[in-house]
Tab-separated table of C-alpha atoms in Angstrom:
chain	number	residue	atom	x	y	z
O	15	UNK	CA	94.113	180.585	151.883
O	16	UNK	CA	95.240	182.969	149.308
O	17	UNK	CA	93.049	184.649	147.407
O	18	UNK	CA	92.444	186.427	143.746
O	19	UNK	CA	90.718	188.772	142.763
O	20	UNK	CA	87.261	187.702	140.726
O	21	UNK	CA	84.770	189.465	138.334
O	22	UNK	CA	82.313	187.596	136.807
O	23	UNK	CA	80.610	189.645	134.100
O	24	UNK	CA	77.562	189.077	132.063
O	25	UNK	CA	76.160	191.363	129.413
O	26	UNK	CA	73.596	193.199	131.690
O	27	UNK	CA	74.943	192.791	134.793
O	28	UNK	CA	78.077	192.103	137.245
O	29	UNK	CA	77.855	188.992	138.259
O	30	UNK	CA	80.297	188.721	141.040
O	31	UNK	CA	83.022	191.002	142.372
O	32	UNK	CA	85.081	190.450	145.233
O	33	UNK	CA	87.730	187.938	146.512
O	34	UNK	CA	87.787	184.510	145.940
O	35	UNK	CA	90.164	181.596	146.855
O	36	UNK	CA	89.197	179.211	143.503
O	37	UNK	CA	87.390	179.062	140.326
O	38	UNK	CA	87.054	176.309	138.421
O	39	UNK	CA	85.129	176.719	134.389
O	40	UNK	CA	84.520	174.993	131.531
O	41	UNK	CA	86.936	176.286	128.721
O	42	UNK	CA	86.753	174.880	124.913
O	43	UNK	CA	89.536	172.565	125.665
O	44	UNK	CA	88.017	171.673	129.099
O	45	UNK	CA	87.534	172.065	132.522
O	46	UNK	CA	90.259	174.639	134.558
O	47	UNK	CA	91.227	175.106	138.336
O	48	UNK	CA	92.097	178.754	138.501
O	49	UNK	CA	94.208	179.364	142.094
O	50	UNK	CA	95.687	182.435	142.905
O	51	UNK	CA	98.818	183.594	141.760
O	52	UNK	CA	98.392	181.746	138.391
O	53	UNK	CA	99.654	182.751	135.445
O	54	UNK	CA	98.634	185.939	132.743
O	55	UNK	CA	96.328	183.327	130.842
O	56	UNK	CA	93.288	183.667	128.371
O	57	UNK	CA	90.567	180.976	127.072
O	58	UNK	CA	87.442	180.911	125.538
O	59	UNK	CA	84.864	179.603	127.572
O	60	UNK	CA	82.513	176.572	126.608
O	61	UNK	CA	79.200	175.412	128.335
O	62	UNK	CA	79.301	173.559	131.612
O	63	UNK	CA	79.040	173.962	135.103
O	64	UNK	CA	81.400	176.410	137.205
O	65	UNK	CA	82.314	176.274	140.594
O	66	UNK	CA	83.444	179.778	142.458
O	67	UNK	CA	85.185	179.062	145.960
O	68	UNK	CA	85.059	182.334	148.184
O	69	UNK	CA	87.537	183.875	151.040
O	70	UNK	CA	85.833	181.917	153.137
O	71	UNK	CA	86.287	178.393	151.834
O	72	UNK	CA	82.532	178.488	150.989
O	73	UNK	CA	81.807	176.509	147.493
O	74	UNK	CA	78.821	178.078	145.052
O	75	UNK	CA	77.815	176.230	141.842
O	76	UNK	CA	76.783	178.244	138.700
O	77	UNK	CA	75.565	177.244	135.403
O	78	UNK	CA	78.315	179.291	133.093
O	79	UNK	CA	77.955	179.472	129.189
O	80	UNK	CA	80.169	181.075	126.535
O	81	UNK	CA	82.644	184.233	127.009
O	82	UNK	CA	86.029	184.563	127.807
O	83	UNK	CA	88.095	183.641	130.540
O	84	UNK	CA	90.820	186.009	131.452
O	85	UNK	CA	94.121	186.027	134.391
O	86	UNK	CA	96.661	188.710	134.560
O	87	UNK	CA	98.274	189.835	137.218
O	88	UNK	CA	96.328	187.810	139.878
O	89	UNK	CA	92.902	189.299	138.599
O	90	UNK	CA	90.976	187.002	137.154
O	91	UNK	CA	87.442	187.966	134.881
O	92	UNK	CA	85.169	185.589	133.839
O	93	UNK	CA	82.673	187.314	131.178
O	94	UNK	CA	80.184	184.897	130.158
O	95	UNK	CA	77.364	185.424	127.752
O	96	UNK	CA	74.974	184.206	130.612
O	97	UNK	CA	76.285	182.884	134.321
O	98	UNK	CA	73.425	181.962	136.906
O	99	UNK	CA	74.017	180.877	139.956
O	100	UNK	CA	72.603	177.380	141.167
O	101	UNK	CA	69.962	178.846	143.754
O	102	UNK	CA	68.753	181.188	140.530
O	103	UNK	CA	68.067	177.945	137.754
O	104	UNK	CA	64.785	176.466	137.495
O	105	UNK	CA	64.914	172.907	137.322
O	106	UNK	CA	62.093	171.756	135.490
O	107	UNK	CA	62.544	174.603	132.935
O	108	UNK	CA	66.154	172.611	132.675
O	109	UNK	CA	64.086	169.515	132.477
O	110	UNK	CA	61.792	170.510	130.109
O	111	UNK	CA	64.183	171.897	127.929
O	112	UNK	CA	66.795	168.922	127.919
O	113	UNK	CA	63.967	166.672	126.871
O	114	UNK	CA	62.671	169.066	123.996
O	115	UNK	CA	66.288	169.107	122.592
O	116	UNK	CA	67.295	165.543	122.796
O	117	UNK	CA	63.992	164.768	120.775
O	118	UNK	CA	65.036	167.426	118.396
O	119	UNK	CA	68.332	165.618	117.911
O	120	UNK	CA	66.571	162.410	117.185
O	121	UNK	CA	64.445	164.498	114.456
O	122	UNK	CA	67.369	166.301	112.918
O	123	UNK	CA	70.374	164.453	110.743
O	124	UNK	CA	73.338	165.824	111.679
O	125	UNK	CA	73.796	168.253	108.908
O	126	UNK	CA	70.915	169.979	109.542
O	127	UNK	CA	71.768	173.922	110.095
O	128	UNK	CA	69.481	173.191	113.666
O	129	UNK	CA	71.867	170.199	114.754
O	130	UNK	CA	74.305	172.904	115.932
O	131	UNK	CA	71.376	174.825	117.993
O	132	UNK	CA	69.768	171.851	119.141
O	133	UNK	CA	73.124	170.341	120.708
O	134	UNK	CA	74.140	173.940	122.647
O	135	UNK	CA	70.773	173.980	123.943
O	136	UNK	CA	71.571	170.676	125.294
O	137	UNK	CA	74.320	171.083	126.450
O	138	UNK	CA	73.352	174.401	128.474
O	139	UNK	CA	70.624	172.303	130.001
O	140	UNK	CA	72.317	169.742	131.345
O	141	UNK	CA	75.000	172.381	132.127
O	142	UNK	CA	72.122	174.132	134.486
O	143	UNK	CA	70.630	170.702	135.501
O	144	UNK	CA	74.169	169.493	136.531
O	145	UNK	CA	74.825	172.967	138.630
O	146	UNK	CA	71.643	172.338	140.360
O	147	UNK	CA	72.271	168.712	141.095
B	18	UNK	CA	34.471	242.959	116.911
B	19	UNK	CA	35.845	243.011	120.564
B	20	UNK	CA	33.621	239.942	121.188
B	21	UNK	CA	35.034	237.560	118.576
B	22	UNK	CA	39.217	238.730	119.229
B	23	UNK	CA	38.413	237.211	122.797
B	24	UNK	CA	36.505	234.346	122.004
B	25	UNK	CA	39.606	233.338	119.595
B	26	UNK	CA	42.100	234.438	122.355
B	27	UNK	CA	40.269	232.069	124.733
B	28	UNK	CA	40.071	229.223	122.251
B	29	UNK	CA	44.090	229.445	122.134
B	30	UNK	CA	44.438	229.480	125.320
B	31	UNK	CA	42.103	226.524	125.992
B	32	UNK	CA	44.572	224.678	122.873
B	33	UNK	CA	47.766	225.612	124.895
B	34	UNK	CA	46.508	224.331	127.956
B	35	UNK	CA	45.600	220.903	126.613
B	36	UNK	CA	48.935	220.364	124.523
B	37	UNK	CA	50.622	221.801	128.203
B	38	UNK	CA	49.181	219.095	129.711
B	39	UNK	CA	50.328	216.138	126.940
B	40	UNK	CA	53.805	217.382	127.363
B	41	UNK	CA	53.818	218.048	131.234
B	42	UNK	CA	52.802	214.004	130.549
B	43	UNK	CA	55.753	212.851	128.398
B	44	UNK	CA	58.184	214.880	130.980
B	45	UNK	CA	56.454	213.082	133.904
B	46	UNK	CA	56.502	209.914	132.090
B	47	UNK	CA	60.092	210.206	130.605
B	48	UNK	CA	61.608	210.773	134.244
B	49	UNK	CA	60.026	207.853	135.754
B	50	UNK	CA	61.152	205.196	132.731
B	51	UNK	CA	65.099	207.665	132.920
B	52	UNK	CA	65.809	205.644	136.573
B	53	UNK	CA	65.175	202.696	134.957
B	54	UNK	CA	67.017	202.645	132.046
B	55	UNK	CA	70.246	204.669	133.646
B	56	UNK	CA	70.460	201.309	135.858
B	57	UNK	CA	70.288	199.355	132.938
B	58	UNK	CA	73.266	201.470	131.319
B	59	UNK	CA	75.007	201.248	134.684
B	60	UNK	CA	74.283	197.312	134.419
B	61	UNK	CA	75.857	196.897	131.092
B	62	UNK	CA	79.148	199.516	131.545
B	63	UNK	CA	81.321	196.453	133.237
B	64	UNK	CA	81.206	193.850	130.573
B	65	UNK	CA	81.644	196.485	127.764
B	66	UNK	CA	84.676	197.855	129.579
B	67	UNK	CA	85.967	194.760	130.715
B	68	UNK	CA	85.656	192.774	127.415
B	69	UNK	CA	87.017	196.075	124.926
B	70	UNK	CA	90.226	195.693	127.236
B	71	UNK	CA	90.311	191.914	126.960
B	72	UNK	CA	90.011	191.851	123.247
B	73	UNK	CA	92.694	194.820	123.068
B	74	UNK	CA	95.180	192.892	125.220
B	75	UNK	CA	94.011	189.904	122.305
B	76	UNK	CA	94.841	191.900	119.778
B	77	UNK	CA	97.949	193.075	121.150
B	78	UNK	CA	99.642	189.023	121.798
B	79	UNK	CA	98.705	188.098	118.121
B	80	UNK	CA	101.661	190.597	117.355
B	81	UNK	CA	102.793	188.804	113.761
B	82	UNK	CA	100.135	186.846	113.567
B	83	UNK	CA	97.598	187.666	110.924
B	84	UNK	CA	94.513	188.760	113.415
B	85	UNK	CA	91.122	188.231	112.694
B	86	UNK	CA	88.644	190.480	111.910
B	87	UNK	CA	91.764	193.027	111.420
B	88	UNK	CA	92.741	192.544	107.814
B	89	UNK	CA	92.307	195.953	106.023
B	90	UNK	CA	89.937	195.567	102.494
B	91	UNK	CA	89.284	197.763	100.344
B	92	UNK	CA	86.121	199.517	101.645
B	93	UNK	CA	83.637	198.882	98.582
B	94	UNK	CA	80.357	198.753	101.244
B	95	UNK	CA	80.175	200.138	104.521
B	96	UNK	CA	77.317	198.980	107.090
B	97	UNK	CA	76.128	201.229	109.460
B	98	UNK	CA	74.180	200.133	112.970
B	99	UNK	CA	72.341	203.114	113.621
B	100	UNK	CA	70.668	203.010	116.736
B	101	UNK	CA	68.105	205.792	116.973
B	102	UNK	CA	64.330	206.378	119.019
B	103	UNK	CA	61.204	204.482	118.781
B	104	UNK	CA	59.037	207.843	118.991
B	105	UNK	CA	59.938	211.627	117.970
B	106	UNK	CA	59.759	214.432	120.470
B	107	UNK	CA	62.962	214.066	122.041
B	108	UNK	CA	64.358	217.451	120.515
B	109	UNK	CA	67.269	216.927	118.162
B	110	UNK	CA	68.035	213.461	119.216
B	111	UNK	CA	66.596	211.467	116.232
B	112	UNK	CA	67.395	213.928	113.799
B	113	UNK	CA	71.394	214.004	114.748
B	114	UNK	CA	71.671	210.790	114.742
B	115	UNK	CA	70.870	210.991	110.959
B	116	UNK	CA	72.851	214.038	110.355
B	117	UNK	CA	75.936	211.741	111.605
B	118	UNK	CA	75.365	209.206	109.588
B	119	UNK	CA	74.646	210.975	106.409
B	120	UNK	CA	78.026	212.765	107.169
B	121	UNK	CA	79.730	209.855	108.090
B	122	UNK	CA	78.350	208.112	104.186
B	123	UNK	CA	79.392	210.527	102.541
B	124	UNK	CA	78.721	209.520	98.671
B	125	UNK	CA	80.260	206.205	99.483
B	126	UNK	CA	77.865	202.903	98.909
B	127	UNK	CA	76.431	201.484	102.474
B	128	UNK	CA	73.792	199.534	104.363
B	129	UNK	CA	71.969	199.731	107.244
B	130	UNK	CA	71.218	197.923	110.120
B	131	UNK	CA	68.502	200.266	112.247
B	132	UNK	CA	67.820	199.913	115.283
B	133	UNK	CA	64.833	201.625	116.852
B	134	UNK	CA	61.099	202.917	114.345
B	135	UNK	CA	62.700	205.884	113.581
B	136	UNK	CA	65.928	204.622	112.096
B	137	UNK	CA	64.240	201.961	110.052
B	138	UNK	CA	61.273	204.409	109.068
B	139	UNK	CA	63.642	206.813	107.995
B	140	UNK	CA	66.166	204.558	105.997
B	141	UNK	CA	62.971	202.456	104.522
B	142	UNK	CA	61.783	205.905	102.881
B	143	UNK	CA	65.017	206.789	101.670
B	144	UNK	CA	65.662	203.412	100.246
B	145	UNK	CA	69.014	202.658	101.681
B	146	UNK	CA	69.633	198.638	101.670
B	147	UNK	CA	68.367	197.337	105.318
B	148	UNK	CA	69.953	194.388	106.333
B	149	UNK	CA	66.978	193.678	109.031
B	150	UNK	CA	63.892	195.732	109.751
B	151	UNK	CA	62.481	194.005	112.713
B	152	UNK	CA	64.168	195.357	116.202
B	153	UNK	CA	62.072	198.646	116.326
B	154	UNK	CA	61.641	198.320	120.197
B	155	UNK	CA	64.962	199.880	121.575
B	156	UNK	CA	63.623	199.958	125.622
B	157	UNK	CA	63.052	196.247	125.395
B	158	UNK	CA	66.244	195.200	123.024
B	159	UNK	CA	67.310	191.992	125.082
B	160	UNK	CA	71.080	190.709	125.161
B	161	UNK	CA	69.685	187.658	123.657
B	162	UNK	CA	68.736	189.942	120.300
B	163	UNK	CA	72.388	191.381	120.532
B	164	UNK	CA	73.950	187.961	119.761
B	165	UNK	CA	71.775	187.588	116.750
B	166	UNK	CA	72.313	190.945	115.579
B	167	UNK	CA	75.846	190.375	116.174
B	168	UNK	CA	76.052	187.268	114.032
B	169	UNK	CA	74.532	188.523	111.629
B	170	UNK	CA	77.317	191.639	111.114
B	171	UNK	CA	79.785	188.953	111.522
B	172	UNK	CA	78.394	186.373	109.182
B	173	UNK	CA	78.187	189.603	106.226
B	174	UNK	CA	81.559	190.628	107.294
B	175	UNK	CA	83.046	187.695	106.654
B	176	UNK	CA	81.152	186.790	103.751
B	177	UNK	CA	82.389	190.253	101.965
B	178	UNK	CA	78.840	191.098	102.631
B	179	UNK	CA	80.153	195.060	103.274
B	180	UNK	CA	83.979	195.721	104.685
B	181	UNK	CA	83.607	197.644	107.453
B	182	UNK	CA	80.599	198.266	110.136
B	183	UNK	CA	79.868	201.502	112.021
B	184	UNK	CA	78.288	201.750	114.962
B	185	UNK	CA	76.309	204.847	115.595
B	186	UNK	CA	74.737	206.316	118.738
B	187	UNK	CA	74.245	208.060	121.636
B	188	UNK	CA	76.105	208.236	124.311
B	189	UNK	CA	74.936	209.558	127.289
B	190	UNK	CA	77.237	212.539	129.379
B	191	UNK	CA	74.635	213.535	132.045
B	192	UNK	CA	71.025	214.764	131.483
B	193	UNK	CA	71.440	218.030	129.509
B	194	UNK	CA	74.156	216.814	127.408
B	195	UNK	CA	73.879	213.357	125.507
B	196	UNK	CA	76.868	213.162	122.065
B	197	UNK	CA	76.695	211.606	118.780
B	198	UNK	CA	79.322	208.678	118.890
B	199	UNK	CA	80.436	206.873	115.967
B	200	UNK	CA	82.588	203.861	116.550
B	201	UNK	CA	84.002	201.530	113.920
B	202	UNK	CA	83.583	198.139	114.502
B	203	UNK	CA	84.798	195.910	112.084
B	204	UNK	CA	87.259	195.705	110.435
B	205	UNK	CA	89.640	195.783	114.637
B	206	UNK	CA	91.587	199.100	114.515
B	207	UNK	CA	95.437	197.960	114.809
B	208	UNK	CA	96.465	199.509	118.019
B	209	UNK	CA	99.049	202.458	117.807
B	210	UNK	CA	100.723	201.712	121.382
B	211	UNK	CA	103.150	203.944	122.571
B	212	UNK	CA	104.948	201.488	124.715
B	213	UNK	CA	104.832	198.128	123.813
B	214	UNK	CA	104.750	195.638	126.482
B	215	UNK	CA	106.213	192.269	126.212
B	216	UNK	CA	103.101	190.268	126.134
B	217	UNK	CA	103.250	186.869	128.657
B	218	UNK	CA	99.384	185.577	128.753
B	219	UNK	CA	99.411	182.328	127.579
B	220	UNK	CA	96.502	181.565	125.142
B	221	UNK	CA	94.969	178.495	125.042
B	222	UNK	CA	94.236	178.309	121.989
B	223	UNK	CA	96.284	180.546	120.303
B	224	UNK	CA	95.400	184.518	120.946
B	225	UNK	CA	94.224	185.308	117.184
B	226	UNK	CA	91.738	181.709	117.397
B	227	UNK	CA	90.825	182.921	120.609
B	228	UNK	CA	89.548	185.881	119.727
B	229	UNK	CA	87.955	184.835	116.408
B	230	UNK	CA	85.764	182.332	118.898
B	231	UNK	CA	84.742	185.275	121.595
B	232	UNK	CA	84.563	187.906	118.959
B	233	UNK	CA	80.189	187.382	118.389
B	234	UNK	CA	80.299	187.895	122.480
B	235	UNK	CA	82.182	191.120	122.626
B	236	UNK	CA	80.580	192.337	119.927
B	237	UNK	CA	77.481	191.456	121.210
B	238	UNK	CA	78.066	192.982	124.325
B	239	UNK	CA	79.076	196.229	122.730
B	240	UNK	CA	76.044	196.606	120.746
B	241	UNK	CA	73.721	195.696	123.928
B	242	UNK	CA	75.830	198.592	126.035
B	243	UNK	CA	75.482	200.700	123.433
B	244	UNK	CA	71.473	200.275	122.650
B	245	UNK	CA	71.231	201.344	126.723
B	246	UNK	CA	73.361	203.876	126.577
B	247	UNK	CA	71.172	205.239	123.642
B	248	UNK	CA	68.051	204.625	125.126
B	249	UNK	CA	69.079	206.852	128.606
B	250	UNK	CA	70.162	209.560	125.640
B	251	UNK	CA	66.560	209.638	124.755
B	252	UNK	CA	64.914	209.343	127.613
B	253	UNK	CA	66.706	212.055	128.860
B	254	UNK	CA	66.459	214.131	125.924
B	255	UNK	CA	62.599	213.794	126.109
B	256	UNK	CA	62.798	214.614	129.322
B	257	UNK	CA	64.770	218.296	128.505
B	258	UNK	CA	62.533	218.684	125.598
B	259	UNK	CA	59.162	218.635	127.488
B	260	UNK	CA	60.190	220.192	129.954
B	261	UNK	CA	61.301	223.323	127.658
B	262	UNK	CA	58.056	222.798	126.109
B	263	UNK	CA	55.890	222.602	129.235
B	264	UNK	CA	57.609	225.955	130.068
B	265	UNK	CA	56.994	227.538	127.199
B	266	UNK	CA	52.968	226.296	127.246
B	267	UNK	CA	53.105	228.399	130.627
B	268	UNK	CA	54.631	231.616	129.197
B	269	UNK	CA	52.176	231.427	126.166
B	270	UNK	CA	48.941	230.966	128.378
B	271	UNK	CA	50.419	233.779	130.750
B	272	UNK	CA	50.759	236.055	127.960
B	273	UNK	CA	47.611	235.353	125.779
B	274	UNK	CA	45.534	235.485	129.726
B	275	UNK	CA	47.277	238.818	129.501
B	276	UNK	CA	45.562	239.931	126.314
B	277	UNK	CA	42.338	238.240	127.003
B	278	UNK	CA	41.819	240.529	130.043
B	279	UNK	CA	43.155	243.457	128.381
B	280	UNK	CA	40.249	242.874	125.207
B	281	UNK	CA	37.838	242.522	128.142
B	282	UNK	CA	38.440	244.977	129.866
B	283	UNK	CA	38.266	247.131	126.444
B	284	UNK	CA	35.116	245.567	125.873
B	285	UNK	CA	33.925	246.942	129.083
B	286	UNK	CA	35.198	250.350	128.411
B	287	UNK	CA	33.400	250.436	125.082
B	288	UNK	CA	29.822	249.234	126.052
B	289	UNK	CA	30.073	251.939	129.357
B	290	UNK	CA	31.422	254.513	126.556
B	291	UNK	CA	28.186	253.452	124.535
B	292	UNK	CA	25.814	253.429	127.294
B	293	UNK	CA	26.775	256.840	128.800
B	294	UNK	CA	26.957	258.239	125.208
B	295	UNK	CA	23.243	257.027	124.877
B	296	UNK	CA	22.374	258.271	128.417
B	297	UNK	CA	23.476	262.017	126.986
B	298	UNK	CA	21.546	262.348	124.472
């Protein structure tokens, strides 16, 4: 299968760098299959679950939140304000936290300043929980 | 009279050796933590890179667009992120930090955003504005901080807060040599290119809202490479400076060990002068 070329960077670390035959992220505007040879393209990144496909046809699952997704000339960088791969995301943490923010939620009206914190931190856990699952 | 002049000379000597041994200390100390913290500035080189050139080739596609964070004000406040030590004793490395920033200033009104006990103890006494006194731990600064710290610029940026943000530190060549960087920030430096490219990445959304939304990351990420970078600076720094120190301890004691013998040994001359003097008589 052909391949691309993939970095996935996070502040404090490289991620991932090597060859891989398909990513697929969560952008603002939704989820995107990156395959090789696609075109120079650029999106912010939202919170959900990402899947990285290797040379080998091996699938990995990651829990990928925030950044920028970049593609030009069949190099293709993820850099993500945090990316952890399933084998590295403690459930119940997940757990604990998805339950701590949905009863936040229920607390706060929706134009609370904390609504806006209180729904990312949902949505990263269930972004981790769903990587896991 | 020769009695005392050695008892002081041994009293130094005894003063050199302890203070030898405090900085012999801080040298042995400063190497182990330098390992460390050059993998951590190894560790955060990729995203910094990889991100400046992303937001550069952003920059680039909103050709005629108005870009964010790009529009040229009139500079009425300027905020400075000065990122110095937590502790002294690092040789010049605090103190040039300051020198660059005070140069940098000039007479012009600013703010401050310090990063490190240092920086905000030596801003706090001169009474320059502070825009947040609390990250004085610069080993420890997590990415997590960087995001807030880069809201924050962003949030006063945008709110006419100040009109342009400097970021100064030190960045780190190899261990005898570590430079003063200053780096503007905010307001985005239009690009002089040489050769302009036609531009085909498509955006989704457009390139100038894309890079308004990632804009807190890459800023983030650039203060978080840049806090590492500093902190190898004055590790290594420390490291040079005690060991200059620790070397001159040794020529001090081997000097002064030098003149103890020598008022010994006239003390000794003296009393056998005395004696065979008395013997004569």
């Amino acid at each position: 299968m052909a391949t691309f070329q993939l970095q996935i960077v996070t502040p404090d670390r490289m991620v991932f760098d090597g060859e891989a035959s398909e990513l697929i992220v969560r952008t603002i505007t939704g989820d995107i299959c990156i395959l090789a040879h696609h075109i120079d393209y650029a999106a912010p990144l939202g919170i959900g679950e990402a899947r990285v496909t290797d040379a080998d046809g091996k699938q990995r699952c990651a829990a990928c939140n925030g950044g920028l997704l970049s593609v030009s000339d069949n190099q293709v960088r993820v850099m993500a304000t945090t990316f952890e791969w399933e084998e590295d995301i403690d459930l119940d943490r997940a757990k604990r936290a998805e339950s701590h923010a949905q009863e936040l939620l229920k607390k706060l009206s929706q134009s609370d300043a904390d609504y806006a914190l209180a729904e990312a931190r949902l949505k990263r856990a269930l972004a981790r929980i769903q990587a896991k699952g | 009279m020769a009695g005392s002049s050695m008892k002081d000379i041994k009293l130094r000597i005894k003063s050199v050796e302890s203070t030898m041994q405090i900085t012999k200390a801080m040298q042995l100390v400063a190497t182990s933590k330098l390992r460390r913290a050059k993998e951590r500035m190894e560790n955060s080189k990729p995203y910094a890179d990889i991100s400046s050139a992303a937001m550069k080739a952003a920059v680039r596609s909103c050709a005629g667009e108005k870009v964010p964070f790009a529009e040229q004000r009139d500079i009425k406040n300027t905020c400075f992120v000065v990122i110095a030590g937590e502790r002294g004793l690092a040789g010049g490395y605090n103190a040039n930090i300051f020198k660059r920033v005070a140069q940098e200033a000039g007479n012009q009104p600013c703010c401050v955003l310090p990063l490190g006990r240092k920086a905000i103890e030596k801003y706090q006494r001169l009474g320059v504005p502070l825009l947040n006194a609390d990250y004085a731990h610069v080993e420890g600064l997590s990415v997590s901080a960087c995001y807030k710290l880069a809201k924050r610029l962003i949030d006063g940026y945008s709110a006419a807060e100040f009109d342009r943000v400097v970021l100064v530190y030190t960045s780190f060549r190899n261990m005898l040599s570590q430079e003063v960087t200053a780096v503007q920030l905010l307001p985005l430096e239009p690009e002089a290119e040489e050769h302009p490219r036609p531009v085909s990445t498509v955006y989704e959304p457009e390139a100038a809202e894309t890079l308004a939304h990632v804009m807190p990351d890459f800023l983030a990420g650039r203060l978080y490479s840049a806090v590492c970078d500093s902190y190898v600076s004055e590790v290594s720094a420390r490291r040079t400076a005690m060991d200059s120190a620790t070397k001159n301890a040794g020529d001090m004691i081997s000097s002064l060990s030098l003149k103890y013998n020598r008022a010994r040994q006239g003390a000794i001359t003296q009393e056998i002068t005395e004696i065979v003097a008395g013997a004569e008589q």
